[in-house]
Amino acid sequence: NNDVWNKIDDLPYFVDNKIRFSNAVQSLKARLVSERSTALDSNVKTILEAHYSLLDDEEFIQNITSKMTNELSIAKAMHSAYLHYQNIFAGSTNLYLQQRVIDIQDLIIQLINIIYDNVIDTTIKLSEPTIIMTKELTPSVFLSLDKNLLKGLVLFSASSTSHTAILARSFDIPTVSDIDGFEDINFNVLGDNKSCSIIDGNRGLVLLNPSNEIINYYTIEVKEAYTFQKQNLEYSNLEPVTLDNHRVELVANVATNVEVERAITYGALGVGLFRSEFIFMDRHSAPTEDEQFAIYQDALIKANGLPVIVRLLDIGGDKPLDYLNIAKEENPFLGYRAVRFYPEYIEIFKTQVKALLRASFYGNLWIMVPMIATATEMQWVQNEVLILKNELLAKNIQINSNIPLGTMIEVPSTAFAIEDIAKSTDFFSIGTNDLAQYFFAAERGNHKVSHLANVMHPAFIRLLQQIVSKCNQLKKFVGMCGEMAGDIDCLPLLVGLGLNELSMSIPVIPSIKYNLSKLNYTKCCELVLEACKCSTSTQVKQLLDVFNAVNINQEQKLLSDSLILLDSNADSKHLAIKEVVSLLKGSGRTNTMDEIEESLWLREDTYATGIGYGVAIPHCKTSVVSHSSVCLIKLNNPIAWGSIDNEPVRFIISLIIKEDNGGDNTHLLLIAKLSRNLMKEDFRNSLFNCKTSTEILELLNFLNN
């Protein structure tokens, strides 16, 4: 950046400074309009609109032109304006405003290049697969890059809310932002050596000049990703029906329109919760009607006729917006939030509803109202929506005349007023996160009491049963969009309750579909009745564990062919444990690998699990596997493990025990069984000489008994 600003010091002064500047602004605005019209990605369109709005801001333009005196060239005047905004935004506590400095810089450099004939070269030409590491990158430069060759992006000075980071996510470019250490990197050395670098966007890691062991580790990660993707594609095509043909609509929770396409790919039959508040956050003013319309329109088009349920602005109280100036509250969770502030901030409410109504013409839009506590609130919303519909129709604006309007059940009072609220509501959706914390009077963000808000508590299940039963009685569609909806362990209960729809995070949709196909609806209904008779959440959990083991995991024995690897090239303990976890994920027994890996290493750090004879038995207990499992890995070359007899390990038998399944001593009993057999030389020789997984399964069949 210093090189850029130093370069403009020698640029000439023009007598007609202001005219040249005005022409450049108009030229750039025309370019932005053209680029927006051809942009395919909605985030690109939104950011181009934001840049256009800045150029259309009289205060911004006046700030630059006022500095154009006989002493300052256009370039220096714009640099002075940039420094002005940099100083203002740098002191802001609003992260969004801090990140807008780069957008101002972007526009100023583009204007300078228009006026001074491309004096500043901002092009980056990629000729091979590349990771770009920089303090910051302007949106226009990012958009000019060859995305086929751009494999990763590291933005040291930018946050995840910067426009460039948002664009990178839209193009599915792994990105790590807001990290220290830029000044310590010798980029010349890196470039000369053409060295390998790794970006781990999931964990927020940047690895320069990684060792072979780390490269091998991430090679396994990539293989896992492809395996998991293949598995997801296979499951995503399943119909969401039980064995006895009971259908449950499985849909996705999303925060942006960009996610809709991915959700459909993963098998979602629509969007059950579009969190519209993210459109309003990290801004210095509310989004315009046109901005919102473009986002909702894009989401509906991408859904291709499938339903998209947009939740109206759910903010305030614990999630304040700076530009709303809502006073700080002692108890924000019980305060001025969501539907409660709509009447005072009526223009923000009307703007959002009009944008939604206009967008409804392009797809299957449903509108949902958060935090409804009384029938009166829902009647008010219904009347306001009807008034706005009539206003748009009077202006000959095309809208869908039949848009379902729904109520979120988050407040316990709603559960006891369903019949009254139903008069103003087309559908209901249960938000279990808030409903549980209000029902148990336990704030979910307070770790000292959050454990009380347990969705598996029989009292909560009875509440859900009452809600769903009443909705079904009134023939009102009822879904669930809280975290409980995506909990695989809870699935039999949710099916048995009779919910029409479950809305969840995108990645879990395929596995939920698969598990749903293993269930019997009648048995699930019986399970709910049994759960309602329980006294504690522990009893419900045990009931579910047994039910899942019999109905979903009946084919998932402790040991199976999918958990055996006979030709491992792992050359270290780290890679061997990585392969253990990879087997679990590849067999569909977990989606949460890091937690299992960490649990295994916690055990290893306490004491090494090499028992001698060339065998290691790494083990752990965890709640994130669907079933207790034994993973077997035969190493091509022995590796050091820290065994009792210091002998390198040739064979790994890993025990991953599902927590609360079989009690605390399950792993000890299995280790005892294994140890007794491994002490026998004949058994060890047979184990080491096994050539096929079938031979291993026969030899170790005693573990399944």
XYZ file of C-alpha atoms in Angstrom:
705
model
C 0.000 0.000 0.000
C 2.838 2.408 0.765
C 4.230 1.823 -2.729
C 0.846 2.704 -4.205
C 0.497 5.970 -2.292
C 4.129 6.990 -2.882
C 3.602 6.516 -6.585
C 0.817 9.077 -6.793
C 2.922 11.896 -5.270
C 4.369 12.688 -8.696
C 1.107 12.598 -10.607
C 0.308 15.920 -12.337
C -2.096 18.645 -11.294
C -4.862 19.553 -13.783
C -6.596 22.895 -14.050
C -9.902 21.118 -14.641
C -9.462 18.818 -11.639
C -13.096 18.735 -10.594
C -14.424 18.122 -14.097
C -12.002 15.228 -14.651
C -12.923 13.787 -11.262
C -16.668 14.078 -11.942
C -16.258 12.356 -15.323
C -14.238 9.563 -13.668
C -16.955 9.024 -11.055
C -19.616 8.728 -13.760
C -17.411 6.371 -15.756
C -16.804 4.129 -12.750
C -20.499 4.128 -11.839
C -21.326 2.997 -15.375
C -18.721 0.234 -15.106
C -20.204 -0.965 -11.802
C -23.705 -1.042 -13.292
C -22.407 -3.085 -16.234
C -20.508 -5.507 -13.998
C -23.537 -5.967 -11.761
C -25.784 -6.764 -14.736
C -23.491 -9.605 -15.828
C -22.601 -10.915 -12.345
C -23.980 -14.386 -11.620
C -23.287 -14.452 -7.890
C -25.621 -12.450 -5.659
C -22.833 -11.491 -3.234
C -20.893 -9.998 -6.128
C -23.977 -8.009 -7.084
C -24.507 -6.813 -3.513
C -20.907 -5.629 -3.113
C -20.933 -3.866 -6.488
C -24.132 -2.128 -5.356
C -22.424 -1.071 -2.118
C -19.562 0.441 -4.113
C -22.018 2.230 -6.377
C -23.856 3.603 -3.331
C -20.588 4.990 -1.993
C -19.928 6.818 -5.266
C -23.497 8.098 -5.089
C -22.944 9.458 -1.566
C -22.780 13.281 -1.734
C -20.802 13.529 1.507
C -18.143 11.120 0.209
C -17.772 12.960 -3.113
C -17.800 16.366 -1.400
C -15.057 15.253 0.979
C -12.770 14.579 -2.004
C -13.649 17.612 -4.135
C -13.226 19.978 -1.181
C -9.569 18.948 -1.009
C -8.922 19.770 -4.677
C -7.101 23.076 -4.322
C -4.308 24.655 -6.349
C -1.885 22.759 -4.123
C -3.314 19.266 -4.427
C -3.677 17.099 -7.520
C -6.727 14.879 -7.889
C -4.646 11.906 -6.767
C -3.368 13.669 -3.633
C -6.853 14.931 -2.828
C -8.218 11.413 -3.009
C -5.331 10.112 -0.911
C -6.115 12.775 1.691
C -9.779 11.716 1.694
C -8.728 8.078 2.101
C -6.603 8.962 5.154
C -9.562 10.894 6.567
C -11.852 7.862 6.382
C -9.112 5.535 7.530
C -8.705 7.553 10.738
C -12.451 7.681 11.350
C -13.151 4.001 10.677
C -10.067 2.715 12.480
C -11.416 4.189 15.711
C -14.863 2.679 15.237
C -16.000 -0.179 17.456
C -18.121 -1.430 14.551
C -16.190 -4.161 12.742
C -18.173 -3.574 9.569
C -17.063 0.071 9.381
C -13.455 -0.881 10.090
C -13.500 -3.220 7.111
C -15.019 -0.616 4.755
C -11.687 1.230 4.530
C -10.514 -1.295 1.949
C -13.630 -0.594 -0.160
C -12.852 3.132 -0.151
C -9.271 2.370 -1.122
C -10.528 0.143 -3.912
C -12.741 2.876 -5.381
C -10.066 5.564 -5.077
C -7.460 3.458 -6.893
C -9.967 2.710 -9.657
C -10.735 6.420 -10.001
C -7.022 7.282 -10.122
C -6.509 4.707 -12.875
C -9.368 6.174 -14.902
C -7.995 9.721 -14.595
C -4.301 8.857 -14.977
C -4.568 6.065 -17.554
C -3.923 2.979 -15.387
C -0.895 4.395 -13.615
C -1.341 1.898 -10.743
C -1.036 -1.726 -11.833
C -3.441 -3.762 -9.697
C -3.524 -6.880 -11.866
C -2.414 -10.236 -10.481
C -1.927 -12.867 -13.170
C -1.908 -16.451 -11.962
C -0.128 -19.069 -14.043
C -0.341 -22.070 -11.702
C -2.330 -23.231 -8.648
C -1.746 -20.449 -6.126
C -2.391 -19.382 -2.560
C -2.397 -15.590 -2.239
C -1.145 -14.174 1.061
C -1.496 -10.449 1.599
C -2.355 -7.886 4.233
C -5.498 -7.022 2.321
C -6.999 -7.440 -1.125
C -9.548 -5.154 -2.709
C -12.798 -6.675 -4.006
C -12.108 -5.509 -7.583
C -8.690 -7.199 -7.624
C -10.193 -10.404 -6.214
C -12.885 -10.433 -8.899
C -10.223 -10.093 -11.612
C -8.356 -13.234 -10.456
C -8.526 -16.574 -12.247
C -10.640 -18.557 -9.768
C -9.603 -21.871 -11.328
C -6.017 -21.229 -10.246
C -6.753 -19.450 -6.964
C -6.660 -22.279 -4.399
C -6.587 -20.264 -1.187
C -6.553 -16.781 0.274
C -4.868 -15.455 3.417
C -5.915 -11.932 4.441
C -3.783 -10.884 7.381
C -5.426 -7.514 8.055
C -8.973 -8.231 6.938
C -11.735 -9.843 8.980
C -14.184 -12.524 7.921
C -16.767 -9.744 7.374
C -14.670 -7.900 4.790
C -16.174 -7.814 1.313
C -13.215 -9.724 -0.127
C -13.614 -12.532 2.430
C -17.339 -12.695 1.657
C -16.609 -12.943 -2.062
C -14.014 -15.675 -1.467
C -16.585 -17.775 0.387
C -19.060 -17.257 -2.439
C -16.532 -18.733 -4.864
C -15.726 -21.557 -2.407
C -12.120 -20.405 -1.997
C -10.603 -21.562 1.336
C -9.879 -18.363 3.261
C -8.168 -17.493 6.520
C -8.368 -13.898 7.738
C -7.384 -11.577 10.576
C -4.143 -13.263 11.706
C -0.757 -11.982 12.849
C 2.672 -12.676 11.414
C 2.647 -11.013 7.993
C 5.853 -9.070 8.684
C 7.695 -12.260 9.678
C 7.228 -14.011 6.336
C 9.966 -13.908 3.705
C 7.791 -14.079 0.610
C 10.774 -13.928 -1.737
C 12.127 -17.162 -0.304
C 8.727 -18.794 -0.542
C 8.320 -17.711 -4.137
C 11.805 -18.766 -5.210
C 11.446 -22.213 -3.716
C 7.957 -22.759 -5.170
C 7.264 -24.272 -1.784
C 4.127 -26.038 -0.643
C 1.696 -24.181 1.602
C -1.494 -25.426 3.180
C -4.617 -23.492 4.108
C -6.996 -25.157 6.534
C -10.070 -22.965 6.344
C -12.015 -25.147 8.795
C -9.496 -24.679 11.595
C -8.186 -21.259 10.517
C -4.610 -22.456 9.953
C -1.925 -21.361 7.503
C 0.994 -23.795 7.203
C 4.092 -22.604 5.352
C 6.779 -25.073 4.272
C 4.987 -27.962 6.019
C 6.854 -31.154 6.835
C 6.175 -34.352 4.937
C 4.225 -35.633 7.930
C 1.896 -32.628 7.821
C 1.532 -32.966 4.044
C 0.627 -36.645 4.510
C -1.850 -35.669 7.226
C -3.659 -33.260 4.908
C -3.476 -35.741 2.049
C -5.641 -37.980 4.224
C -7.930 -34.984 4.950
C -8.444 -34.404 1.222
C -9.158 -38.094 0.678
C -11.675 -37.987 3.536
C -13.352 -34.935 2.042
C -13.841 -36.699 -1.299
C -15.116 -39.866 0.417
C -17.540 -37.874 2.550
C -18.691 -35.877 -0.463
C -19.358 -39.094 -2.384
C -21.267 -40.513 0.582
C -23.310 -37.322 0.915
C -24.221 -37.362 -2.765
C -25.364 -40.959 -2.409
C -27.536 -40.278 0.642
C -28.768 -36.888 -0.558
C -30.742 -38.530 -3.360
C -32.788 -40.632 -0.940
C -36.467 -39.823 -0.484
C -37.149 -38.573 3.095
C -39.456 -41.434 4.044
C -39.464 -44.109 6.739
C -39.629 -47.854 6.136
C -43.432 -47.673 6.384
C -43.545 -44.742 3.934
C -44.127 -41.886 6.387
C -42.719 -38.702 4.842
C -40.889 -35.922 6.705
C -39.764 -32.895 4.716
C -36.040 -32.293 5.346
C -34.993 -28.703 4.663
C -32.046 -26.427 5.443
C -31.188 -23.583 7.794
C -29.283 -20.884 5.875
C -27.956 -17.408 6.599
C -27.379 -16.249 3.015
C -28.822 -16.751 -0.448
C -25.474 -18.221 -1.534
C -26.111 -21.295 0.642
C -29.394 -22.222 -1.038
C -27.805 -23.939 -4.035
C -25.520 -25.987 -1.764
C -28.484 -26.989 0.381
C -30.345 -28.362 -2.640
C -27.214 -30.284 -3.698
C -27.117 -31.900 -0.253
C -30.686 -33.098 -0.668
C -32.663 -30.338 1.049
C -36.230 -30.025 -0.174
C -36.182 -26.296 0.429
C -35.190 -23.807 3.103
C -36.876 -24.104 6.481
C -35.139 -21.110 8.031
C -33.569 -18.209 6.154
C -32.019 -16.071 8.902
C -32.617 -12.650 7.391
C -30.906 -10.800 10.274
C -27.525 -11.432 8.669
C -28.513 -9.044 5.878
C -28.918 -6.310 8.503
C -25.799 -6.968 10.571
C -22.298 -5.443 10.235
C -23.652 -2.329 8.517
C -23.934 1.345 9.392
C -27.516 1.543 8.077
C -30.370 -0.799 7.255
C -30.340 -2.437 3.798
C -32.574 -0.824 1.212
C -35.638 -2.465 -0.259
C -33.811 -3.107 -3.535
C -30.814 -4.665 -1.748
C -33.062 -7.048 0.124
C -35.185 -7.782 -2.934
C -32.099 -8.881 -4.890
C -31.049 -11.288 -2.127
C -34.504 -12.827 -1.610
C -35.084 -13.052 -5.360
C -31.780 -14.869 -5.852
C -32.581 -17.326 -3.033
C -36.004 -18.129 -4.516
C -34.621 -18.598 -8.019
C -31.913 -20.929 -6.726
C -34.544 -22.942 -4.831
C -36.237 -23.601 -8.190
C -39.797 -23.792 -6.869
C -38.978 -25.429 -3.542
C -40.258 -23.554 -0.467
C -38.037 -20.901 1.148
C -39.148 -19.842 4.630
C -37.710 -16.415 5.424
C -37.761 -15.400 9.069
C -38.470 -11.701 9.479
C -35.798 -9.627 11.206
C -34.970 -11.348 14.497
C -32.759 -8.850 16.215
C -32.637 -6.494 19.170
C -32.073 -7.189 22.835
C -29.178 -9.655 22.852
C -28.418 -8.959 19.160
C -28.504 -5.144 18.838
C -27.939 -3.176 15.661
C -25.954 0.011 16.178
C -28.189 2.017 13.862
C -31.388 1.071 15.736
C -30.225 2.690 18.986
C -32.129 0.208 21.144
C -31.317 0.903 24.774
C -29.253 -1.636 26.705
C -31.461 -3.968 28.736
C -30.853 -5.824 31.974
C -32.412 -8.987 30.590
C -32.245 -8.793 26.788
C -33.484 -12.356 26.203
C -36.788 -11.306 27.757
C -36.670 -7.868 26.229
C -37.237 -5.721 23.178
C -36.489 -8.032 20.283
C -37.922 -9.387 17.030
C -41.665 -8.770 16.520
C -41.743 -6.626 19.661
C -39.854 -3.737 18.061
C -41.562 -3.830 14.635
C -44.239 -1.203 15.491
C -41.644 1.374 16.642
C -39.290 0.691 13.716
C -42.160 0.354 11.289
C -40.242 1.562 8.212
C -37.579 -1.158 8.614
C -40.373 -3.719 8.998
C -42.294 -2.431 5.970
C -39.158 -2.246 3.823
C -38.351 -5.894 4.517
C -41.900 -7.100 3.919
C -42.190 -5.169 0.624
C -38.886 -6.611 -0.559
C -40.135 -10.095 0.288
C -43.493 -9.560 -1.409
C -41.799 -8.342 -4.591
C -39.423 -11.306 -4.549
C -42.291 -13.773 -3.997
C -43.132 -13.589 -7.700
C -39.911 -15.526 -8.441
C -40.495 -18.621 -6.328
C -42.203 -20.364 -3.435
C -41.846 -17.885 -0.575
C -43.097 -18.450 2.969
C -42.762 -15.720 5.621
C -42.237 -16.546 9.284
C -42.562 -14.232 12.302
C -40.196 -14.702 15.274
C -40.889 -14.349 19.025
C -44.669 -14.377 18.821
C -46.073 -14.620 22.355
C -49.738 -13.672 21.833
C -52.420 -13.917 19.154
C -52.632 -10.099 19.083
C -49.048 -9.800 17.828
C -49.708 -12.200 14.970
C -52.942 -10.431 14.026
C -51.010 -7.147 13.801
C -48.400 -8.658 11.486
C -51.064 -10.278 9.323
C -52.912 -6.955 8.901
C -49.720 -5.033 8.067
C -48.692 -7.605 5.462
C -52.147 -7.421 3.870
C -51.945 -3.600 3.670
C -48.523 -3.776 2.007
C -49.763 -6.421 -0.439
C -52.598 -4.130 -1.518
C -50.220 -1.170 -1.895
C -47.952 -3.123 -4.244
C -50.855 -4.518 -6.250
C -52.255 -0.974 -6.627
C -48.930 -0.045 -8.243
C -49.230 -3.044 -10.618
C -46.221 -4.732 -9.016
C -46.339 -8.479 -9.521
C -46.390 -10.569 -6.347
C -47.492 -14.042 -5.341
C -50.965 -13.579 -3.909
C -50.774 -16.796 -1.867
C -47.793 -16.462 0.491
C -48.033 -18.601 3.652
C -47.518 -16.552 6.817
C -46.224 -18.503 9.795
C -45.499 -18.278 13.510
C -42.332 -19.366 15.261
C -43.033 -21.159 18.524
C -40.233 -19.956 20.784
C -42.160 -18.554 23.729
C -43.950 -21.118 25.979
C -47.133 -19.029 26.017
C -47.503 -19.702 22.283
C -47.816 -23.420 22.968
C -50.962 -22.695 24.979
C -52.441 -20.226 22.488
C -52.079 -22.195 19.255
C -55.809 -22.314 18.614
C -56.111 -18.500 18.841
C -52.902 -17.802 16.893
C -53.897 -20.297 14.196
C -56.621 -17.893 13.059
C -53.885 -15.567 11.752
C -51.317 -18.230 10.828
C -50.848 -20.671 7.969
C -48.086 -22.717 9.588
C -45.955 -23.103 12.719
C -42.250 -23.749 13.208
C -40.754 -24.718 16.574
C -37.507 -22.930 17.454
C -36.204 -25.335 20.090
C -33.145 -23.254 21.035
C -35.169 -20.375 22.483
C -38.168 -22.452 23.463
C -35.997 -24.667 25.697
C -34.243 -21.758 27.415
C -37.554 -20.013 28.131
C -39.278 -23.238 29.179
C -36.530 -24.136 31.684
C -35.724 -20.475 32.578
C -32.068 -21.252 31.782
C -30.108 -18.986 29.437
C -28.378 -21.158 26.816
C -25.377 -18.820 26.702
C -24.721 -19.168 30.439
C -22.586 -22.272 30.967
C -23.596 -22.449 34.643
C -27.248 -23.094 33.843
C -27.383 -24.021 30.147
C -27.330 -27.750 31.004
C -30.831 -27.336 32.455
C -32.276 -26.494 29.031
C -32.052 -30.116 27.910
C -34.279 -30.880 24.913
C -34.280 -34.566 25.906
C -35.949 -33.856 29.233
C -39.319 -35.623 29.310
C -41.084 -32.389 30.325
C -39.843 -30.732 27.130
C -40.844 -33.732 25.027
C -44.328 -33.554 26.549
C -44.462 -29.866 25.578
C -43.459 -30.725 21.995
C -46.047 -33.493 21.884
C -48.758 -31.047 22.958
C -47.698 -28.480 20.332
C -47.560 -30.925 17.427
C -50.760 -32.672 18.472
C -52.649 -29.354 18.575
C -51.262 -28.259 15.197
C -52.229 -31.582 13.625
C -55.686 -31.318 15.159
C -56.100 -27.879 13.551
C -54.603 -29.204 10.281
C -51.784 -26.659 10.470
C -48.376 -27.490 9.007
C -45.784 -27.715 11.806
C -42.009 -27.939 11.476
C -38.934 -27.569 13.658
C -35.924 -25.363 12.943
C -33.888 -25.452 16.164
C -30.687 -27.450 16.688
C -32.700 -30.418 17.939
C -34.041 -30.893 14.387
C -30.578 -31.880 13.140
C -29.656 -34.133 16.063
C -29.400 -37.687 14.697
C -29.897 -39.184 18.156
C -33.214 -37.311 18.539
C -34.517 -38.238 15.073
C -36.779 -41.150 16.189
C -38.473 -38.857 18.723
C -39.031 -36.110 16.144
C -40.464 -38.573 13.638
C -42.726 -40.064 16.312
C -43.998 -36.635 17.318
C -45.508 -36.256 13.839
C -43.659 -33.144 12.675
C -44.220 -32.298 9.003
C -40.776 -30.790 8.517
C -37.287 -30.733 10.038
C -34.935 -27.878 9.195
C -31.232 -28.309 9.939
C -27.698 -27.282 9.013
C -26.774 -28.310 5.476
C -24.016 -30.905 6.175
C -26.221 -33.197 8.299
C -29.072 -33.515 5.773
C -27.710 -36.617 3.946
C -27.060 -38.600 7.134
C -30.487 -37.628 8.533
C -32.041 -38.890 5.284
C -30.163 -42.164 5.598
C -31.183 -42.674 9.233
C -34.789 -41.736 8.451
C -34.917 -44.522 5.856
C -34.084 -47.042 8.622
C -36.944 -46.022 10.931
C -40.470 -47.320 11.336
C -42.972 -44.535 11.982
C -45.268 -46.659 14.160
C -42.360 -47.707 16.388
C -41.253 -44.057 16.646
C -44.737 -43.054 17.831
C -44.537 -45.737 20.512
C -41.093 -44.438 21.504
C -42.508 -40.936 22.118
C -45.149 -42.354 24.462
C -42.432 -44.194 26.384
C -40.248 -41.061 26.553
C -43.127 -39.030 27.970
C -43.399 -41.540 30.817
C -39.753 -41.030 31.805
C -38.686 -38.879 34.757
C -35.252 -37.664 33.671
C -33.331 -36.784 30.535
C -30.908 -39.611 31.336
C -33.745 -42.116 31.101
C -34.817 -40.645 27.738
C -31.226 -40.821 26.482
C -30.931 -44.475 27.482
C -34.276 -45.196 25.823
C -33.031 -43.572 22.613
C -29.685 -45.371 22.688
C -31.398 -48.737 22.863
C -33.927 -47.767 20.179
C -31.221 -46.500 17.804
C -29.038 -49.544 18.390
C -31.910 -51.858 17.474
C -33.529 -49.865 14.660
C -30.851 -47.722 13.013
C -27.545 -49.270 13.952
C -28.562 -52.916 13.872
C -26.124 -53.586 11.024
C -23.393 -51.518 12.682
C -21.632 -54.145 14.707
C -18.651 -53.277 16.810
C -16.390 -54.518 14.026
C -17.177 -54.411 10.320
C -15.428 -54.555 6.959
C -15.595 -50.758 6.546
C -13.482 -50.304 9.684
C -10.491 -52.309 8.420
C -7.455 -50.939 6.536
C -4.893 -53.566 5.541
C -2.288 -51.539 3.667
C -1.681 -48.350 5.627
C 1.307 -46.232 4.638
C 1.141 -44.214 7.859
C 4.709 -43.549 8.972
C 3.936 -41.922 12.335
C 1.621 -42.206 15.285
C -0.149 -38.976 14.254
C -1.006 -40.304 10.805
C -2.091 -43.676 12.163
C -4.575 -42.043 14.549
C -5.716 -39.813 11.711
C -6.477 -42.922 9.642
C -8.438 -44.447 12.535
C -10.746 -41.426 12.604
C -10.926 -41.441 8.811
C -12.272 -45.013 8.897
C -15.024 -43.914 11.280
C -16.069 -41.067 9.049
C -15.835 -43.148 5.884
C -18.131 -45.763 7.413
C -20.706 -43.112 8.269
C -20.310 -43.497 12.032
C -19.368 -39.891 12.719
C -19.399 -36.427 11.168
C -17.296 -34.937 13.956
C -13.715 -36.090 13.479
C -11.713 -33.511 15.404
C -13.410 -34.324 18.695
C -12.623 -38.049 18.378
C -9.035 -37.351 17.354
C -8.612 -35.057 20.338
C -10.080 -37.674 22.684
C -7.650 -40.297 21.400
C -4.700 -37.961 21.932
C -5.822 -37.042 25.443
C -5.618 -40.743 26.252
C -2.221 -41.071 24.541
C -0.873 -38.076 26.447
C -1.824 -39.798 29.707
C -0.122 -43.038 28.748
C 0.892 -44.671 25.471
C -1.460 -47.426 24.356
C 1.172 -49.692 22.831
C 0.654 -52.920 24.779
C 3.672 -54.723 23.297
C 3.923 -57.570 20.763
C 3.835 -54.977 17.963
C 0.239 -53.963 18.759
C -1.304 -50.670 19.930
C -4.850 -50.246 21.262
C -5.644 -46.487 21.172
C -9.079 -45.929 22.681
C -11.524 -43.293 23.880
C -15.123 -42.666 24.858
C -17.125 -40.091 22.917
C -20.715 -39.067 22.253
C -20.112 -38.199 18.585
C -20.136 -41.718 17.128
C -23.349 -43.450 16.151
C -22.153 -46.779 17.530
C -19.245 -48.195 19.496
C -16.613 -49.284 16.991
C -13.359 -51.184 16.613
C -11.020 -49.911 13.865
C -8.156 -52.112 12.633
C -5.132 -50.893 10.715
C -2.323 -53.083 9.418
C 0.799 -50.995 8.779
C 3.037 -51.619 5.802
C 5.977 -50.491 7.909
C 6.236 -50.591 11.734
C 6.168 -47.226 13.549
C 7.355 -46.079 16.978
C 4.495 -45.832 19.467
C 5.976 -45.861 22.955
C 5.095 -49.470 23.682
C 5.728 -51.295 26.944
C 8.422 -53.441 25.318
C 9.667 -50.605 23.047
C 8.795 -52.728 20.022
C 7.524 -50.770 16.991
C 3.830 -51.175 16.266
C 2.725 -53.255 13.288
C -0.996 -53.522 14.015
C -3.476 -51.026 15.493
C -6.744 -52.050 17.103
C -8.582 -48.879 18.123
C -11.634 -48.868 20.380
C -14.034 -45.929 19.980
C -16.756 -46.394 22.573
C -20.014 -44.460 22.379
C -20.396 -42.621 25.661
C -23.225 -43.890 27.885
C -23.448 -47.001 25.730
C -22.727 -50.069 27.825
C -21.464 -48.149 30.863
C -18.047 -46.862 31.776
C -16.309 -50.239 31.661
C -17.050 -51.229 28.047
C -13.613 -50.300 26.750
C -11.920 -52.007 29.699
C -13.773 -55.249 29.032
C -12.832 -55.140 25.351
C -9.194 -54.362 26.128
C -9.143 -57.283 28.549
C -10.552 -59.609 25.873
C -7.991 -58.421 23.331
C -5.078 -58.584 25.756
C -5.821 -62.176 26.763
C -5.761 -63.256 23.127
C -2.747 -61.142 22.142
C -0.690 -62.837 24.804
C -1.030 -66.034 22.768
C 1.647 -66.318 20.098
C -0.582 -68.344 17.760
C -3.241 -65.627 17.858
C -0.701 -62.877 17.126
C 0.752 -64.802 14.205
C -2.710 -65.367 12.789
C -3.490 -61.660 13.161
C -0.294 -60.496 11.464
C -0.736 -62.999 8.640
C -4.328 -62.037 7.775
C -4.526 -61.069 4.096
C -8.168 -60.053 3.847
C -10.711 -58.243 5.984
C -12.820 -61.418 6.004
C -10.007 -63.292 7.751
C -9.703 -60.515 10.359
C -13.458 -60.443 10.972
C -13.440 -64.197 11.579
C -10.422 -64.013 13.884
C -11.822 -61.133 15.973
C -15.476 -62.136 15.861
C -15.359 -62.678 19.635
C -15.437 -58.862 20.038
C -18.907 -58.691 18.540
C -20.277 -61.115 21.135
